[in-house]
mmCIF file of C-alpha atoms and ligand atoms in Angstrom:
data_model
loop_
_atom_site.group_PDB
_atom_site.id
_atom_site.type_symbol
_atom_site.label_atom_id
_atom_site.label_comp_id
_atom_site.label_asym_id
_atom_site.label_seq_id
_atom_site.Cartn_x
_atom_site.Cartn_y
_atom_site.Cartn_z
ATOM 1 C CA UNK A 1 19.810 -6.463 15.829
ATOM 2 C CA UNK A 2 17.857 -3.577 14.409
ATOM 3 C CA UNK A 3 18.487 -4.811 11.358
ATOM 4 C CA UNK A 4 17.339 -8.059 11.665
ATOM 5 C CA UNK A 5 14.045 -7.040 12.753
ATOM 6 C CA UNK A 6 13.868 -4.353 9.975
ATOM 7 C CA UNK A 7 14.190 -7.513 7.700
ATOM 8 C CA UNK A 8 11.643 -9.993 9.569
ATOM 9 C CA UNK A 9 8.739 -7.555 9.751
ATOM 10 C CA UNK A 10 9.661 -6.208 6.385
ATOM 11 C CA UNK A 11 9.273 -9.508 4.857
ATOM 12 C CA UNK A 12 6.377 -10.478 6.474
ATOM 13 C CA UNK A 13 4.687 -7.446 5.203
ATOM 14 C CA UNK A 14 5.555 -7.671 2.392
ATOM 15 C CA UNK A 15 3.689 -10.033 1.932
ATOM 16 C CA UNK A 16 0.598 -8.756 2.509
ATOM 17 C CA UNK A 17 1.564 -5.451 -0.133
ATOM 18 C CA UNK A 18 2.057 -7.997 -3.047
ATOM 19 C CA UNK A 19 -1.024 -9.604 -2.774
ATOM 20 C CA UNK A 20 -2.821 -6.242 -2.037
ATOM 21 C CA UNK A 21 -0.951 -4.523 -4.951
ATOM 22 C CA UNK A 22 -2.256 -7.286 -7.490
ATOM 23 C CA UNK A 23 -5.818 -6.791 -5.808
ATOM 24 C CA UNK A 24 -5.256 -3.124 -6.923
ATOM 25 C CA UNK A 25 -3.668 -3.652 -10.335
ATOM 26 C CA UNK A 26 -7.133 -6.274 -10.887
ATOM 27 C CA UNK A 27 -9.135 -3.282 -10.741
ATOM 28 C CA UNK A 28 -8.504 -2.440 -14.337
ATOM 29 C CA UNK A 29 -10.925 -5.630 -15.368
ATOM 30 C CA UNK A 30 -13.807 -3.785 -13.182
ATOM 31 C CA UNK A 31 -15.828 -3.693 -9.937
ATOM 32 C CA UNK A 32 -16.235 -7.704 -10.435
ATOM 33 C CA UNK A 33 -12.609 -8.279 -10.836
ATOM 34 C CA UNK A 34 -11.548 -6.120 -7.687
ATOM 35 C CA UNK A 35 -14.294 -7.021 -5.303
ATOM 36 C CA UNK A 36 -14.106 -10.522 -6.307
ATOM 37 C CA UNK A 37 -10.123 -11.118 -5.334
ATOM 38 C CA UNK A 38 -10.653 -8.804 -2.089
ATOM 39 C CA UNK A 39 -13.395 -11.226 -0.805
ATOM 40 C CA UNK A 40 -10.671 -14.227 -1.194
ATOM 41 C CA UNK A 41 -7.857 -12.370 0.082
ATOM 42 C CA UNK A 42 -9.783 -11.041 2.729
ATOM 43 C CA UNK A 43 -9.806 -14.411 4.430
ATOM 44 C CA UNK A 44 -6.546 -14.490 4.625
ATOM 45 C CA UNK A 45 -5.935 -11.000 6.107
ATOM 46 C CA UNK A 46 -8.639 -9.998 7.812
ATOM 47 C CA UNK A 47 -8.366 -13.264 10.180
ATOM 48 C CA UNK A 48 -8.332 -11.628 12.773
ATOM 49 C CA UNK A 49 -4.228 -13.290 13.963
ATOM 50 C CA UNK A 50 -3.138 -12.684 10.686
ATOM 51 C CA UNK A 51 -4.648 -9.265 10.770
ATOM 52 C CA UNK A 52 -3.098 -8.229 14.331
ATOM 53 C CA UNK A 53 0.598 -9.948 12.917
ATOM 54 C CA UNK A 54 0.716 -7.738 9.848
ATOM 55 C CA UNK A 55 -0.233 -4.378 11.575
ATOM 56 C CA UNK A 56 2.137 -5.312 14.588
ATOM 57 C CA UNK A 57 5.132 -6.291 11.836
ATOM 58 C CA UNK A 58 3.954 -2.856 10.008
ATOM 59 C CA UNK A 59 4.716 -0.642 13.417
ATOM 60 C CA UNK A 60 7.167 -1.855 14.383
ATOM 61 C CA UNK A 61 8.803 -2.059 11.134
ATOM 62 C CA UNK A 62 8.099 1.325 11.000
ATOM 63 C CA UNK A 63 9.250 2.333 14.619
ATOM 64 C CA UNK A 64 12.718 0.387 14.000
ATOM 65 C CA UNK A 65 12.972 2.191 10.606
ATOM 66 C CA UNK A 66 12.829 5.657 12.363
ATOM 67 C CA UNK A 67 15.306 4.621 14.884
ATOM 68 C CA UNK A 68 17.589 3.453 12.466
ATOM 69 C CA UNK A 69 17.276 6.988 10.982
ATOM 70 C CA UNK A 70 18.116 8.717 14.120
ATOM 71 C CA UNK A 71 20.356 6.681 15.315
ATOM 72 C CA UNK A 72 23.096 5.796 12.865
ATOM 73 C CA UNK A 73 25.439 7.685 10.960
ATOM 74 C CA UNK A 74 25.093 9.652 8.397
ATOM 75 C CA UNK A 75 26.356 8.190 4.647
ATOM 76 C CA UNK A 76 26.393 8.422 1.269
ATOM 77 C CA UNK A 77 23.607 6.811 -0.198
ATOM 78 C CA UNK A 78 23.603 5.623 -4.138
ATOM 79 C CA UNK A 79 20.363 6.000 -5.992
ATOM 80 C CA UNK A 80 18.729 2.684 -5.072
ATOM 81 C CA UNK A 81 19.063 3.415 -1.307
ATOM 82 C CA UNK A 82 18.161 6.779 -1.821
ATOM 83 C CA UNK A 83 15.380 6.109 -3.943
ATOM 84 C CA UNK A 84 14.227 3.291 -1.248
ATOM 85 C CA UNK A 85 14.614 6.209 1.547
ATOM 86 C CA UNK A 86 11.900 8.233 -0.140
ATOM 87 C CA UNK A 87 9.395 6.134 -1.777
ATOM 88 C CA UNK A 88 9.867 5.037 2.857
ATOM 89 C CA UNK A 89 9.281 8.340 3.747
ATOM 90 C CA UNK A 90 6.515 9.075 1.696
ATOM 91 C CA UNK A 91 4.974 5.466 3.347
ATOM 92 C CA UNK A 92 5.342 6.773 6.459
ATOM 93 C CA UNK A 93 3.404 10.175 5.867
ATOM 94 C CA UNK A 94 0.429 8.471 4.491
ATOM 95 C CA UNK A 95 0.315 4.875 5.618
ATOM 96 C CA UNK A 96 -1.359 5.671 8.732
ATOM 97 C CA UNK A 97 -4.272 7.489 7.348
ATOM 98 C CA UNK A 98 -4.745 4.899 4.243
ATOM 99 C CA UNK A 99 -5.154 2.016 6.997
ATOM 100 C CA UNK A 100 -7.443 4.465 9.164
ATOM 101 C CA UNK A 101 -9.662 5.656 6.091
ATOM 102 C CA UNK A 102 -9.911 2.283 4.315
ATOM 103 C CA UNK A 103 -9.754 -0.406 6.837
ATOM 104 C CA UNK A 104 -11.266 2.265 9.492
ATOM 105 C CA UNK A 105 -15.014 1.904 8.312
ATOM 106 C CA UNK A 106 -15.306 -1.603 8.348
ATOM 107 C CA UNK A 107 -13.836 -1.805 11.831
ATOM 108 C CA UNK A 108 -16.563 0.973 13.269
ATOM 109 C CA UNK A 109 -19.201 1.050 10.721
ATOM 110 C CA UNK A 110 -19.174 -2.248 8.965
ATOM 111 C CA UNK A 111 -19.018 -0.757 5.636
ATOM 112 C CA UNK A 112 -16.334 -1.734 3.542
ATOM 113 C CA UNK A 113 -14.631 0.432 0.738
ATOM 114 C CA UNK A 114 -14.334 -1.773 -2.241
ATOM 115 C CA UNK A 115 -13.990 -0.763 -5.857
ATOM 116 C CA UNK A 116 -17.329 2.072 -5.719
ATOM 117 C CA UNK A 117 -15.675 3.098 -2.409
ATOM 118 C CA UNK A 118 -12.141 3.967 -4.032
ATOM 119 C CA UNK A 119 -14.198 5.297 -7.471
ATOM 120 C CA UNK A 120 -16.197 7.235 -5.167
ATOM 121 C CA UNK A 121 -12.934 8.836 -3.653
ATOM 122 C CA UNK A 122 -11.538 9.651 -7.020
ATOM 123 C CA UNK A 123 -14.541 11.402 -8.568
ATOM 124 C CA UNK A 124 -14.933 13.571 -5.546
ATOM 125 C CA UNK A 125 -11.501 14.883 -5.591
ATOM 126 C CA UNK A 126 -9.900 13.041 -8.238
ATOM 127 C CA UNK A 127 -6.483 16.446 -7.875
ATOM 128 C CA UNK A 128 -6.095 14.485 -4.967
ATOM 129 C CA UNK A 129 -6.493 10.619 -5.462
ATOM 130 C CA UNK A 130 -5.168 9.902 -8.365
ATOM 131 C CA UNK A 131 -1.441 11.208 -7.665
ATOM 132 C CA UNK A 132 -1.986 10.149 -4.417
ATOM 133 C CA UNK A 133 -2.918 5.842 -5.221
ATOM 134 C CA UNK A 134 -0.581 6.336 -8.159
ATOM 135 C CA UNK A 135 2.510 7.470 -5.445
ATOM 136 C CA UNK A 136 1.453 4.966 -3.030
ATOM 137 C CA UNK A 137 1.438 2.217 -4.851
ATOM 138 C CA UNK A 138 4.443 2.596 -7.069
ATOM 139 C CA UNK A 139 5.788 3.918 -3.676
ATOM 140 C CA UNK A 140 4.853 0.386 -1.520
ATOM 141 C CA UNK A 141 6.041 -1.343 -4.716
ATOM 142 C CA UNK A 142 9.558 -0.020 -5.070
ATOM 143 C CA UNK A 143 10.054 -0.307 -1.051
ATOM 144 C CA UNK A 144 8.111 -3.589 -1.217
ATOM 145 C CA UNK A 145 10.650 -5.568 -3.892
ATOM 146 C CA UNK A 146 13.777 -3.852 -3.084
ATOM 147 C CA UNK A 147 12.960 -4.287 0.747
ATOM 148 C CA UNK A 148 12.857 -7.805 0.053
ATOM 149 C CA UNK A 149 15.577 -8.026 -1.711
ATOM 150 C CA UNK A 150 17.886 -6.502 1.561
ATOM 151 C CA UNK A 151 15.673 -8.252 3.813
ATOM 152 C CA UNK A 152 15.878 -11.834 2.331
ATOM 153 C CA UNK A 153 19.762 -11.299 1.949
ATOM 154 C CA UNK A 154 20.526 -10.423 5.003
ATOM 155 C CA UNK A 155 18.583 -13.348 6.115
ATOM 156 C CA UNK A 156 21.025 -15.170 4.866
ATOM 157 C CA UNK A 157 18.787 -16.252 1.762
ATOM 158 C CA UNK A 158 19.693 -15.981 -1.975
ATOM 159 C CA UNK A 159 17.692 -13.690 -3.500
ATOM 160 C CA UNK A 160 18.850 -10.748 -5.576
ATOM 161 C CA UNK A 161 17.139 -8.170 -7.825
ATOM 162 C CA UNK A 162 19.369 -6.514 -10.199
ATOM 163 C CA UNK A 163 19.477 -3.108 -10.826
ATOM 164 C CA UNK A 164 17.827 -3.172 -14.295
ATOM 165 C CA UNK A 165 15.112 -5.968 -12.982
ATOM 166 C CA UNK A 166 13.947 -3.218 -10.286
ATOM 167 C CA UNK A 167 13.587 -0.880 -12.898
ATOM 168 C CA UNK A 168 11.883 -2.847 -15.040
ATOM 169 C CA UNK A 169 9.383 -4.597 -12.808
ATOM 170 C CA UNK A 170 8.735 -0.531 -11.505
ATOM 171 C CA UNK A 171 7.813 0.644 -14.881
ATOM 172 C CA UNK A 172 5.606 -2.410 -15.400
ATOM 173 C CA UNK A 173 3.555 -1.842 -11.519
ATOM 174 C CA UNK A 174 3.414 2.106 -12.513
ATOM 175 C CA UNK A 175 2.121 1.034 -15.673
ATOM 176 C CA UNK A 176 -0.383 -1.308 -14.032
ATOM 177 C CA UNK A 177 -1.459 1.748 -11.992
ATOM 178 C CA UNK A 178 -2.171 3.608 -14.660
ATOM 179 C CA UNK A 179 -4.825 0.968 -16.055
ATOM 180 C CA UNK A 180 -6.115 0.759 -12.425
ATOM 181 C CA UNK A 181 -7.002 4.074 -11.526
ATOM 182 C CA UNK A 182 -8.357 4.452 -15.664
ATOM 183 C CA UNK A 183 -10.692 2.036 -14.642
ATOM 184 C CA UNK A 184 -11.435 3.261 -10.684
ATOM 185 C CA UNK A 185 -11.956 6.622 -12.562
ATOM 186 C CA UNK A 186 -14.254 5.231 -14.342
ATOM 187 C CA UNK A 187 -12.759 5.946 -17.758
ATOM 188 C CA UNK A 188 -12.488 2.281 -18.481
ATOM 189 C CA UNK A 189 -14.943 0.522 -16.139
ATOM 190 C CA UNK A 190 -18.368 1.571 -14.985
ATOM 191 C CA UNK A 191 -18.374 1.688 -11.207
ATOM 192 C CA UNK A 192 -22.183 2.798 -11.334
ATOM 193 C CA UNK A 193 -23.351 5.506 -8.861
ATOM 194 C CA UNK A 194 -19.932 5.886 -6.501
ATOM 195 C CA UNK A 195 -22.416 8.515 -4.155
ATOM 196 C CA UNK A 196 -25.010 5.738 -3.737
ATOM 197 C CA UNK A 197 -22.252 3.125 -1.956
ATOM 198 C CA UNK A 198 -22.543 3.119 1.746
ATOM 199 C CA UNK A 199 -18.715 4.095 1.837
ATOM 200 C CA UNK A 200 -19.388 7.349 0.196
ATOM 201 C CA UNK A 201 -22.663 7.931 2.452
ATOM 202 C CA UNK A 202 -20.373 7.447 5.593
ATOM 203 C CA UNK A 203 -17.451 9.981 4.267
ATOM 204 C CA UNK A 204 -19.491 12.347 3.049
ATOM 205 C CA UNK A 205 -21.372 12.257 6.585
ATOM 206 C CA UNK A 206 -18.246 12.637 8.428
ATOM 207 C CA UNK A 207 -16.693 15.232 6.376
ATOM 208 C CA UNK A 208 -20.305 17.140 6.628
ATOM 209 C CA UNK A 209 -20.175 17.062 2.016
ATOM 210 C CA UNK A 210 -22.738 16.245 -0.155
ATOM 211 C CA UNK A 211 -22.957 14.544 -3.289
ATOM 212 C CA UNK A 212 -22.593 17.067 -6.546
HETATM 213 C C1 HEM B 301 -3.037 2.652 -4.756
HETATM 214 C C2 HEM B 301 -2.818 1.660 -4.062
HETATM 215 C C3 HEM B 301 -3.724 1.189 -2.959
HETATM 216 C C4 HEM B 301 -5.098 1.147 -2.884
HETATM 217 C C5 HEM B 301 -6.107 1.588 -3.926
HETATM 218 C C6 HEM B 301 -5.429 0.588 -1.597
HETATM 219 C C7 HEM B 301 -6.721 0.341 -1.129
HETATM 220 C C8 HEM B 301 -7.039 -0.301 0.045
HETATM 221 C C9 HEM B 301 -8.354 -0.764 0.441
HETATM 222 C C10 HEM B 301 -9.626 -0.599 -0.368
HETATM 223 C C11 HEM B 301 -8.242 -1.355 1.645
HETATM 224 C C12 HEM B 301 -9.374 -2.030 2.452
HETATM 225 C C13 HEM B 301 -9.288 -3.507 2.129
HETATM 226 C C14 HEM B 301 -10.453 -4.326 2.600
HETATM 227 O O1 HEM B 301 -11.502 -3.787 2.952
HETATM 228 O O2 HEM B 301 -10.329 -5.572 2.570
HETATM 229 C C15 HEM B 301 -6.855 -1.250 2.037
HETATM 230 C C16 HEM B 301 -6.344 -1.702 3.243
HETATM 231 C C17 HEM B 301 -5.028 -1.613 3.605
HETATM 232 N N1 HEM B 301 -3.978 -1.137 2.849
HETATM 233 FE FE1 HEM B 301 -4.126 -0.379 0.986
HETATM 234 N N2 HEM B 301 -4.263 0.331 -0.923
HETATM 235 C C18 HEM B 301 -3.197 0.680 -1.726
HETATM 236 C C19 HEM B 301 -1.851 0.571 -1.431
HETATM 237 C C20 HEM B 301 -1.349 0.175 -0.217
HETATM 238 C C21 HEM B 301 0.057 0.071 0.105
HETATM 239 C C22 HEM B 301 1.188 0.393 -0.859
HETATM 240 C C23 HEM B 301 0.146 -0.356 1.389
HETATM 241 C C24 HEM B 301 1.341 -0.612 2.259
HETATM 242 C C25 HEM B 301 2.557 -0.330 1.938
HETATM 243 C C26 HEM B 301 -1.207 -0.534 1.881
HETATM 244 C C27 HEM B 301 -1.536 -0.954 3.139
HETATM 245 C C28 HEM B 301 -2.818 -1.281 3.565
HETATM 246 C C29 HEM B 301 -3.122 -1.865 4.857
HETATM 247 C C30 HEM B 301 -2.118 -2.190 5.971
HETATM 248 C C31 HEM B 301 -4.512 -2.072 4.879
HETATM 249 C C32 HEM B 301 -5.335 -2.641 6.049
HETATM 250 C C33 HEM B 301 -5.442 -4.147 5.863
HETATM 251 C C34 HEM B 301 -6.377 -4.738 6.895
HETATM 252 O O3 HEM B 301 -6.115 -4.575 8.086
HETATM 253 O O4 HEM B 301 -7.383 -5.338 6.490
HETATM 254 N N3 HEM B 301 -2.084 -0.199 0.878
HETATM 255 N N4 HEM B 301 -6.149 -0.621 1.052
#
């Protein structure tokens, strides 16, 4: 039973992480590019059913995947499951936050974080972001595509990804997360003044900063 929920709300979400994960990887063609695909997908996921489906199937995936933890016994993993364990864990630890400090704003303030919003986070403490968006999106990737590929399976649909196709296709996203954070870094794109955005206004009011 657990498991079959594990799979439903994983593949719903999962969903919603592919077509947020290409939003991220368009970053690397610039502030146009990024804001421009968010607007459209926005539609879609900030509806406000959609919006309460995806963050209900993201708890309580997340509740059922702690239980699962607890509960069973323990067993060998190989490296896939292990490597799907961590890139979990390390969603867990930070997935909270990232939904309260992006999608947080717009839900109190109205201000929304968009491509100066993210550059804006890296140049203020880019020892921090840029390990930190690199991890979590090669980490929602891995857990993303090989999540579907146990959820959809035990679903009792055919759909398998090979070994060498999940290493592959995670090469290729951490490679597309390079070019994305070159660009939200501002090394390839010019996101203009990131202090001027209202994003950066609001976080640097609330952690009581200033711009350098
Ligand atoms: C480095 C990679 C990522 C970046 C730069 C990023 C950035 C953002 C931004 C800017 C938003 C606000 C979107 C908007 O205003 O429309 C957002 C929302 C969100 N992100 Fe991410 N994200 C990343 C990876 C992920 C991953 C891997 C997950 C999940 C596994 C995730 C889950 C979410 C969720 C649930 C929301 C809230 C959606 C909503 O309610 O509108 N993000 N992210």
């Amino acid at each position: 039973m657990l498991k079959k929920i594990q799979a439903w709300t994983g593949a719903l979400f999962a969903v919603f992480v592919a077509l947020h994960l290409v939003n991220t990887w368009a970053a690397s063609f610039g502030p146009g590019a990024y804001d421009g695909l968010q607007a459209v997908l926005r539609v879609f996921y900030q509806f406000p059913p959609v919006e309460a489906l995806l963050l209900a199937a993201l708890a309580v995936h997340l509740v059922v995947g702690v239980m699962r933890i607890v509960k069973e016994p323990k067993r060998e993993l190989n490296i896939r499951s292990r490597m799907h364990r961590y890139a979990g864990f390390f969603l867990m630890v930070f997935i909270v936050g990232h939904v309260l400090a992006v999608r947080g704003p717009s839900w109190f303030f109205d201000v929304y974080p968009g491509f100066q919003g993210l550059a804006f986070s890296i140049d203020y403490v880019p020892a921090y972001f840029y390990p930190y968006y690199f991890l979590l999106g090669l980490a929602g990737f891995y857990h993303g595509l090989n999540g579907l590929s146990i959820a959809l399976g035990r679903l009792g649909w055919r759909f398998q990804v090979s070994p060498q196709m999940l290493r592959n296709a995670t090469a290729v996203a951490g490679v597309l997360m390079v070019a994305a954070l070159l660009a939200l870094g501002g090394i390839t794109a010019d996101p203009g003044n990131v202090y001027e955005s209202g994003f950066a206004q609001l976080a640097l009011e609330i952690v009581g900063g200033s711009a350098p």
